Amino acid sequence: MARYKIRQCWKKRIFWILFGLGVAGVVLGGKRFLPFEFLREPTLVQIPEVILPVTAVLEKELAREGLSVKSLYAWGNRYPAGGLLRVPDMDPEDQRRVVSVVRYIRRHNPRLSQSVVWREAAAFVHYCKKYGTPLDFAVAVGHVESHFDPRARSPYGAAGVMQIMWSVHDRLMKANGISRRDALHDPDLGVAAGVLLLSRYLRATGSEEETLNRYLGTFARAYVSKVRCYRQVLKASLLPPETSKKN
């Protein structure tokens, strides 16, 4: 009996050794096996020779910065989340919203690079529409939380544009394709995380004020007041819908 037990013990040891070597080989051998969405290479989209017409206001805003629609495709191919690839296919009103948010972010944080500003603006418009969150509400929260800086990190561990606490929300983030904390520093994914969280709190509470309290993790009148103030500023700067008909 003793000899039999020893053989079984070694069989288990050999199994776990081989298993460990297999896992190490997968991790070291190729990123394609990793579950991290953020580490995957972006899907390259060929820039079309003839680009479909976009709204005049979007074209004009890009031209002001020495850019074109091709710049959006190029950036979209360069970064993992690829959110800018959605912009040329957005409906005219959403394209105008992107321009409004671009102008707002640039005005309040001129130190951000062109690509970061456009990636954040496109993400705000896309994910607010996807999750049913008011655009001006989400942008105002991003303004208060980080001043739109995707590299922001608080002493308590909150990260990214929307200052998400990974230690609190890691399960929700992983369930929605954001598989590691560093991904929150991506402008597109960081915005996605915050808008998703806001949408869940809005549905659960039915109150924007209570949503802000839960998002912050405590009641703070000054925080709520700031969000309301920035929201009014953004609302005043949104391009009016009727202008798109003229363009």
CSV table of C-alpha atoms in Angstrom, one decimal:
chain,number,residue,atom,x,y,z
A,1,MET,CA,0.0,0.0,0.0
A,2,ALA,CA,2.8,2.4,0.9
A,3,ARG,CA,4.4,2.0,-2.6
A,4,TYR,CA,1.1,2.7,-4.3
A,5,LYS,CA,0.6,5.9,-2.3
A,6,ILE,CA,4.0,7.1,-3.2
A,7,ARG,CA,3.4,6.5,-6.9
A,8,GLN,CA,0.1,8.4,-6.8
A,9,CYS,CA,1.8,11.3,-5.0
A,10,TRP,CA,4.4,11.6,-7.7
A,11,LYS,CA,1.8,11.4,-10.4
A,12,LYS,CA,0.1,14.4,-8.9
A,13,ARG,CA,3.3,16.3,-8.6
A,14,ILE,CA,4.3,15.6,-12.2
A,15,PHE,CA,0.8,16.7,-13.4
A,16,TRP,CA,1.0,20.0,-11.6
A,17,ILE,CA,4.6,20.6,-12.7
A,18,LEU,CA,3.6,20.0,-16.3
A,19,PHE,CA,0.5,22.1,-15.9
A,20,GLY,CA,2.6,25.0,-14.5
A,21,LEU,CA,5.0,24.7,-17.3
A,22,GLY,CA,2.2,24.8,-19.8
A,23,VAL,CA,0.7,27.9,-18.3
A,24,ALA,CA,4.1,29.6,-18.3
A,25,GLY,CA,4.5,28.7,-21.9
A,26,VAL,CA,1.2,30.2,-22.9
A,27,VAL,CA,1.9,33.5,-21.0
A,28,LEU,CA,5.4,33.8,-22.3
A,29,GLY,CA,4.8,32.4,-25.7
A,30,GLY,CA,2.2,34.7,-27.1
A,31,LYS,CA,-0.1,37.5,-26.1
A,32,ARG,CA,-2.9,36.1,-28.2
A,33,PHE,CA,-3.7,33.6,-25.4
A,34,LEU,CA,-4.1,36.3,-22.8
A,35,PRO,CA,-7.6,37.2,-21.7
A,36,PHE,CA,-6.6,40.9,-21.4
A,37,GLU,CA,-8.6,43.0,-23.9
A,38,PHE,CA,-6.2,45.9,-23.4
A,39,LEU,CA,-3.2,43.8,-24.5
A,40,ARG,CA,-4.6,42.6,-27.8
A,41,GLU,CA,-3.4,44.2,-31.0
A,42,PRO,CA,-6.0,46.6,-32.5
A,43,THR,CA,-7.9,45.4,-35.5
A,44,LEU,CA,-6.4,47.2,-38.5
A,45,VAL,CA,-9.0,48.9,-40.7
A,46,GLN,CA,-7.9,49.9,-44.2
A,47,ILE,CA,-8.3,53.6,-44.7
A,48,PRO,CA,-10.7,54.0,-47.6
A,49,GLU,CA,-9.5,55.9,-50.7
A,50,VAL,CA,-12.9,57.6,-50.9
A,51,ILE,CA,-14.1,58.6,-47.4
A,52,LEU,CA,-17.8,58.8,-46.9
A,53,PRO,CA,-19.1,62.4,-46.3
A,54,VAL,CA,-19.1,63.5,-42.7
A,55,THR,CA,-20.8,66.6,-41.3
A,56,ALA,CA,-19.2,69.9,-42.3
A,57,VAL,CA,-18.7,70.9,-38.6
A,58,LEU,CA,-16.6,67.7,-38.0
A,59,GLU,CA,-14.5,68.3,-41.1
A,60,LYS,CA,-14.0,71.9,-40.1
A,61,GLU,CA,-13.0,71.1,-36.6
A,62,LEU,CA,-10.5,68.6,-37.8
A,63,ALA,CA,-9.1,71.0,-40.3
A,64,ARG,CA,-8.6,73.6,-37.6
A,65,GLU,CA,-6.1,71.3,-35.9
A,66,GLY,CA,-4.4,70.3,-39.2
A,67,LEU,CA,-6.2,67.0,-39.2
A,68,SER,CA,-8.6,65.1,-41.5
A,69,VAL,CA,-10.9,62.1,-41.2
A,70,LYS,CA,-8.0,60.0,-42.3
A,71,SER,CA,-6.3,61.1,-39.0
A,72,LEU,CA,-9.2,59.4,-37.1
A,73,TYR,CA,-8.7,56.2,-39.0
A,74,ALA,CA,-4.9,56.3,-38.4
A,75,TRP,CA,-5.3,56.9,-34.7
A,76,GLY,CA,-8.0,54.2,-34.5
A,77,ASN,CA,-5.6,51.7,-36.0
A,78,ARG,CA,-2.8,52.7,-33.6
A,79,TYR,CA,-4.6,52.3,-30.3
A,80,PRO,CA,-6.0,49.1,-28.9
A,81,ALA,CA,-9.5,50.3,-28.1
A,82,GLY,CA,-9.9,51.8,-31.6
A,83,GLY,CA,-12.8,54.0,-30.6
A,84,LEU,CA,-12.1,56.7,-33.2
A,85,LEU,CA,-13.0,54.2,-36.0
A,86,ARG,CA,-16.6,54.7,-35.0
A,87,VAL,CA,-16.7,58.4,-35.6
A,88,PRO,CA,-17.0,58.5,-39.5
A,89,ASP,CA,-19.9,56.0,-39.2
A,90,MET,CA,-21.8,57.9,-36.5
A,91,ASP,CA,-25.0,59.7,-37.5
A,92,PRO,CA,-24.6,63.4,-38.1
A,93,GLU,CA,-26.0,64.5,-34.7
A,94,ASP,CA,-23.5,62.2,-32.9
A,95,GLN,CA,-20.7,63.6,-35.0
A,96,ARG,CA,-21.7,67.1,-33.9
A,97,ARG,CA,-21.8,65.9,-30.3
A,98,VAL,CA,-18.2,64.6,-30.6
A,99,VAL,CA,-17.1,68.1,-31.9
A,100,SER,CA,-18.9,69.8,-28.9
A,101,VAL,CA,-17.1,67.5,-26.4
A,102,VAL,CA,-13.8,67.9,-28.2
A,103,ARG,CA,-14.0,71.7,-27.8
A,104,TYR,CA,-15.1,71.4,-24.2
A,105,ILE,CA,-12.2,69.0,-23.2
A,106,ARG,CA,-9.7,71.1,-25.1
A,107,ARG,CA,-10.8,74.3,-23.5
A,108,HIS,CA,-10.6,72.8,-20.0
A,109,ASN,CA,-7.4,70.8,-20.4
A,110,PRO,CA,-5.3,72.2,-23.3
A,111,ARG,CA,-2.3,70.1,-22.2
A,112,LEU,CA,-3.9,66.9,-23.6
A,113,SER,CA,-2.7,65.7,-26.9
A,114,GLN,CA,-5.0,65.8,-30.0
A,115,SER,CA,-5.4,62.1,-30.1
A,116,VAL,CA,-6.4,61.9,-26.4
A,117,VAL,CA,-9.0,64.6,-26.7
A,118,TRP,CA,-10.6,63.0,-29.8
A,119,ARG,CA,-10.5,59.5,-28.3
A,120,GLU,CA,-12.2,60.7,-25.1
A,121,ALA,CA,-14.8,62.7,-26.9
A,122,ALA,CA,-15.7,59.8,-29.3
A,123,ALA,CA,-15.9,57.5,-26.3
A,124,PHE,CA,-18.2,59.8,-24.3
A,125,VAL,CA,-20.6,60.0,-27.2
A,126,HIS,CA,-20.5,56.3,-28.0
A,127,TYR,CA,-20.8,54.9,-24.5
A,128,CYS,CA,-23.4,57.4,-23.3
A,129,LYS,CA,-25.6,56.3,-26.2
A,130,LYS,CA,-24.8,52.6,-25.6
A,131,TYR,CA,-25.6,52.7,-21.9
A,132,GLY,CA,-28.3,55.3,-21.9
A,133,THR,CA,-26.4,57.9,-19.8
A,134,PRO,CA,-26.9,61.6,-20.4
A,135,LEU,CA,-23.8,62.9,-22.2
A,136,ASP,CA,-23.5,66.2,-20.4
A,137,PHE,CA,-23.8,64.3,-17.0
A,138,ALA,CA,-21.0,61.9,-17.8
A,139,VAL,CA,-18.7,64.5,-19.3
A,140,ALA,CA,-19.2,66.7,-16.2
A,141,VAL,CA,-18.2,63.8,-13.9
A,142,GLY,CA,-15.1,63.2,-16.0
A,143,HIS,CA,-14.2,66.9,-15.6
A,144,VAL,CA,-14.6,66.8,-11.8
A,145,GLU,CA,-12.9,63.5,-11.4
A,146,SER,CA,-9.7,64.0,-13.4
A,147,HIS,CA,-9.9,67.1,-15.5
A,148,PHE,CA,-10.0,64.6,-18.4
A,149,ASP,CA,-6.4,63.3,-17.7
A,150,PRO,CA,-6.3,59.6,-18.5
A,151,ARG,CA,-3.1,59.2,-16.5
A,152,ALA,CA,-4.7,60.4,-13.3
A,153,ARG,CA,-4.4,58.2,-10.3
A,154,SER,CA,-5.6,59.0,-6.8
A,155,PRO,CA,-3.9,58.1,-3.5
A,156,TYR,CA,-6.7,55.6,-2.9
A,157,GLY,CA,-6.1,53.8,-6.2
A,158,ALA,CA,-8.8,55.4,-8.4
A,159,ALA,CA,-7.5,55.4,-12.0
A,160,GLY,CA,-8.2,57.0,-15.4
A,161,VAL,CA,-10.5,59.7,-16.7
A,162,MET,CA,-13.4,58.6,-14.6
A,163,GLN,CA,-11.3,57.6,-11.5
A,164,ILE,CA,-12.6,54.0,-11.2
A,165,MET,CA,-11.7,52.1,-8.1
A,166,TRP,CA,-10.5,48.8,-9.5
A,167,SER,CA,-10.4,47.1,-6.1
A,168,VAL,CA,-14.2,47.8,-5.8
A,169,HIS,CA,-15.4,47.3,-9.4
A,170,ASP,CA,-13.0,44.8,-10.8
A,171,ARG,CA,-15.7,42.1,-11.4
A,172,LEU,CA,-18.0,44.5,-13.3
A,173,MET,CA,-15.0,45.8,-15.4
A,174,LYS,CA,-13.9,42.3,-16.3
A,175,ALA,CA,-17.4,41.3,-17.2
A,176,ASN,CA,-17.4,44.1,-19.7
A,177,GLY,CA,-14.1,43.5,-21.4
A,178,ILE,CA,-11.8,45.7,-19.2
A,179,SER,CA,-9.6,42.9,-17.8
A,180,ARG,CA,-6.9,44.8,-15.8
A,181,ARG,CA,-6.5,48.0,-13.9
A,182,ASP,CA,-3.9,49.5,-16.2
A,183,ALA,CA,-6.6,49.5,-19.0
A,184,LEU,CA,-8.4,52.2,-17.1
A,185,HIS,CA,-5.7,54.6,-18.2
A,186,ASP,CA,-6.7,54.1,-21.8
A,187,PRO,CA,-8.8,57.2,-22.8
A,188,ASP,CA,-11.5,55.1,-24.5
A,189,LEU,CA,-11.7,52.3,-21.9
A,190,GLY,CA,-11.4,54.6,-19.0
A,191,VAL,CA,-14.5,56.6,-20.2
A,192,ALA,CA,-16.3,53.3,-21.0
A,193,ALA,CA,-15.8,52.1,-17.4
A,194,GLY,CA,-17.1,55.3,-15.8
A,195,VAL,CA,-20.1,55.7,-18.1
A,196,LEU,CA,-21.1,52.0,-17.5
A,197,LEU,CA,-20.9,52.6,-13.7
A,198,LEU,CA,-22.9,55.8,-13.9
A,199,SER,CA,-25.6,54.0,-16.0
A,200,ARG,CA,-26.0,51.2,-13.4
A,201,TYR,CA,-26.3,53.7,-10.5
A,202,LEU,CA,-28.8,55.8,-12.4
A,203,ARG,CA,-31.0,52.7,-13.1
A,204,ALA,CA,-30.7,51.5,-9.5
A,205,THR,CA,-31.4,54.8,-7.8
A,206,GLY,CA,-33.5,56.8,-10.3
A,207,SER,CA,-31.7,59.9,-9.0
A,208,GLU,CA,-28.7,61.7,-10.4
A,209,GLU,CA,-27.8,63.1,-7.0
A,210,GLU,CA,-27.9,59.7,-5.4
A,211,THR,CA,-25.9,58.3,-8.4
A,212,LEU,CA,-23.2,60.9,-7.7
A,213,ASN,CA,-23.1,60.0,-4.0
A,214,ARG,CA,-22.7,56.3,-4.8
A,215,TYR,CA,-20.2,57.0,-7.5
A,216,LEU,CA,-18.1,59.1,-5.1
A,217,GLY,CA,-18.7,56.6,-2.2
A,218,THR,CA,-19.9,59.3,0.2
A,219,PHE,CA,-22.1,62.3,0.3
A,220,ALA,CA,-20.3,65.5,-0.6
A,221,ARG,CA,-22.4,68.6,-1.5
A,222,ALA,CA,-19.4,70.3,-3.1
A,223,TYR,CA,-18.9,67.4,-5.5
A,224,VAL,CA,-22.6,67.4,-6.6
A,225,SER,CA,-22.4,71.2,-7.1
A,226,LYS,CA,-19.3,71.0,-9.3
A,227,VAL,CA,-20.9,68.4,-11.5
A,228,ARG,CA,-24.0,70.5,-11.9
A,229,CYS,CA,-22.0,73.6,-12.7
A,230,TYR,CA,-19.8,71.9,-15.3
A,231,ARG,CA,-22.9,70.3,-16.8
A,232,GLN,CA,-24.6,73.7,-17.3
A,233,VAL,CA,-21.4,75.0,-19.0
A,234,LEU,CA,-21.3,72.0,-21.4
A,235,LYS,CA,-25.0,72.3,-22.1
A,236,ALA,CA,-24.5,75.9,-23.1
A,237,SER,CA,-21.7,74.9,-25.5
A,238,LEU,CA,-23.4,72.0,-27.3
A,239,LEU,CA,-24.0,72.7,-30.9
A,240,PRO,CA,-27.7,73.2,-31.7
A,241,PRO,CA,-29.3,70.4,-33.7
A,242,GLU,CA,-30.8,72.7,-36.3
A,243,THR,CA,-27.3,73.7,-37.5
A,244,SER,CA,-26.7,70.2,-38.8
A,245,LYS,CA,-29.6,70.6,-41.2
A,246,LYS,CA,-28.0,73.7,-42.8
A,247,ASN,CA,-24.7,71.7,-43.2
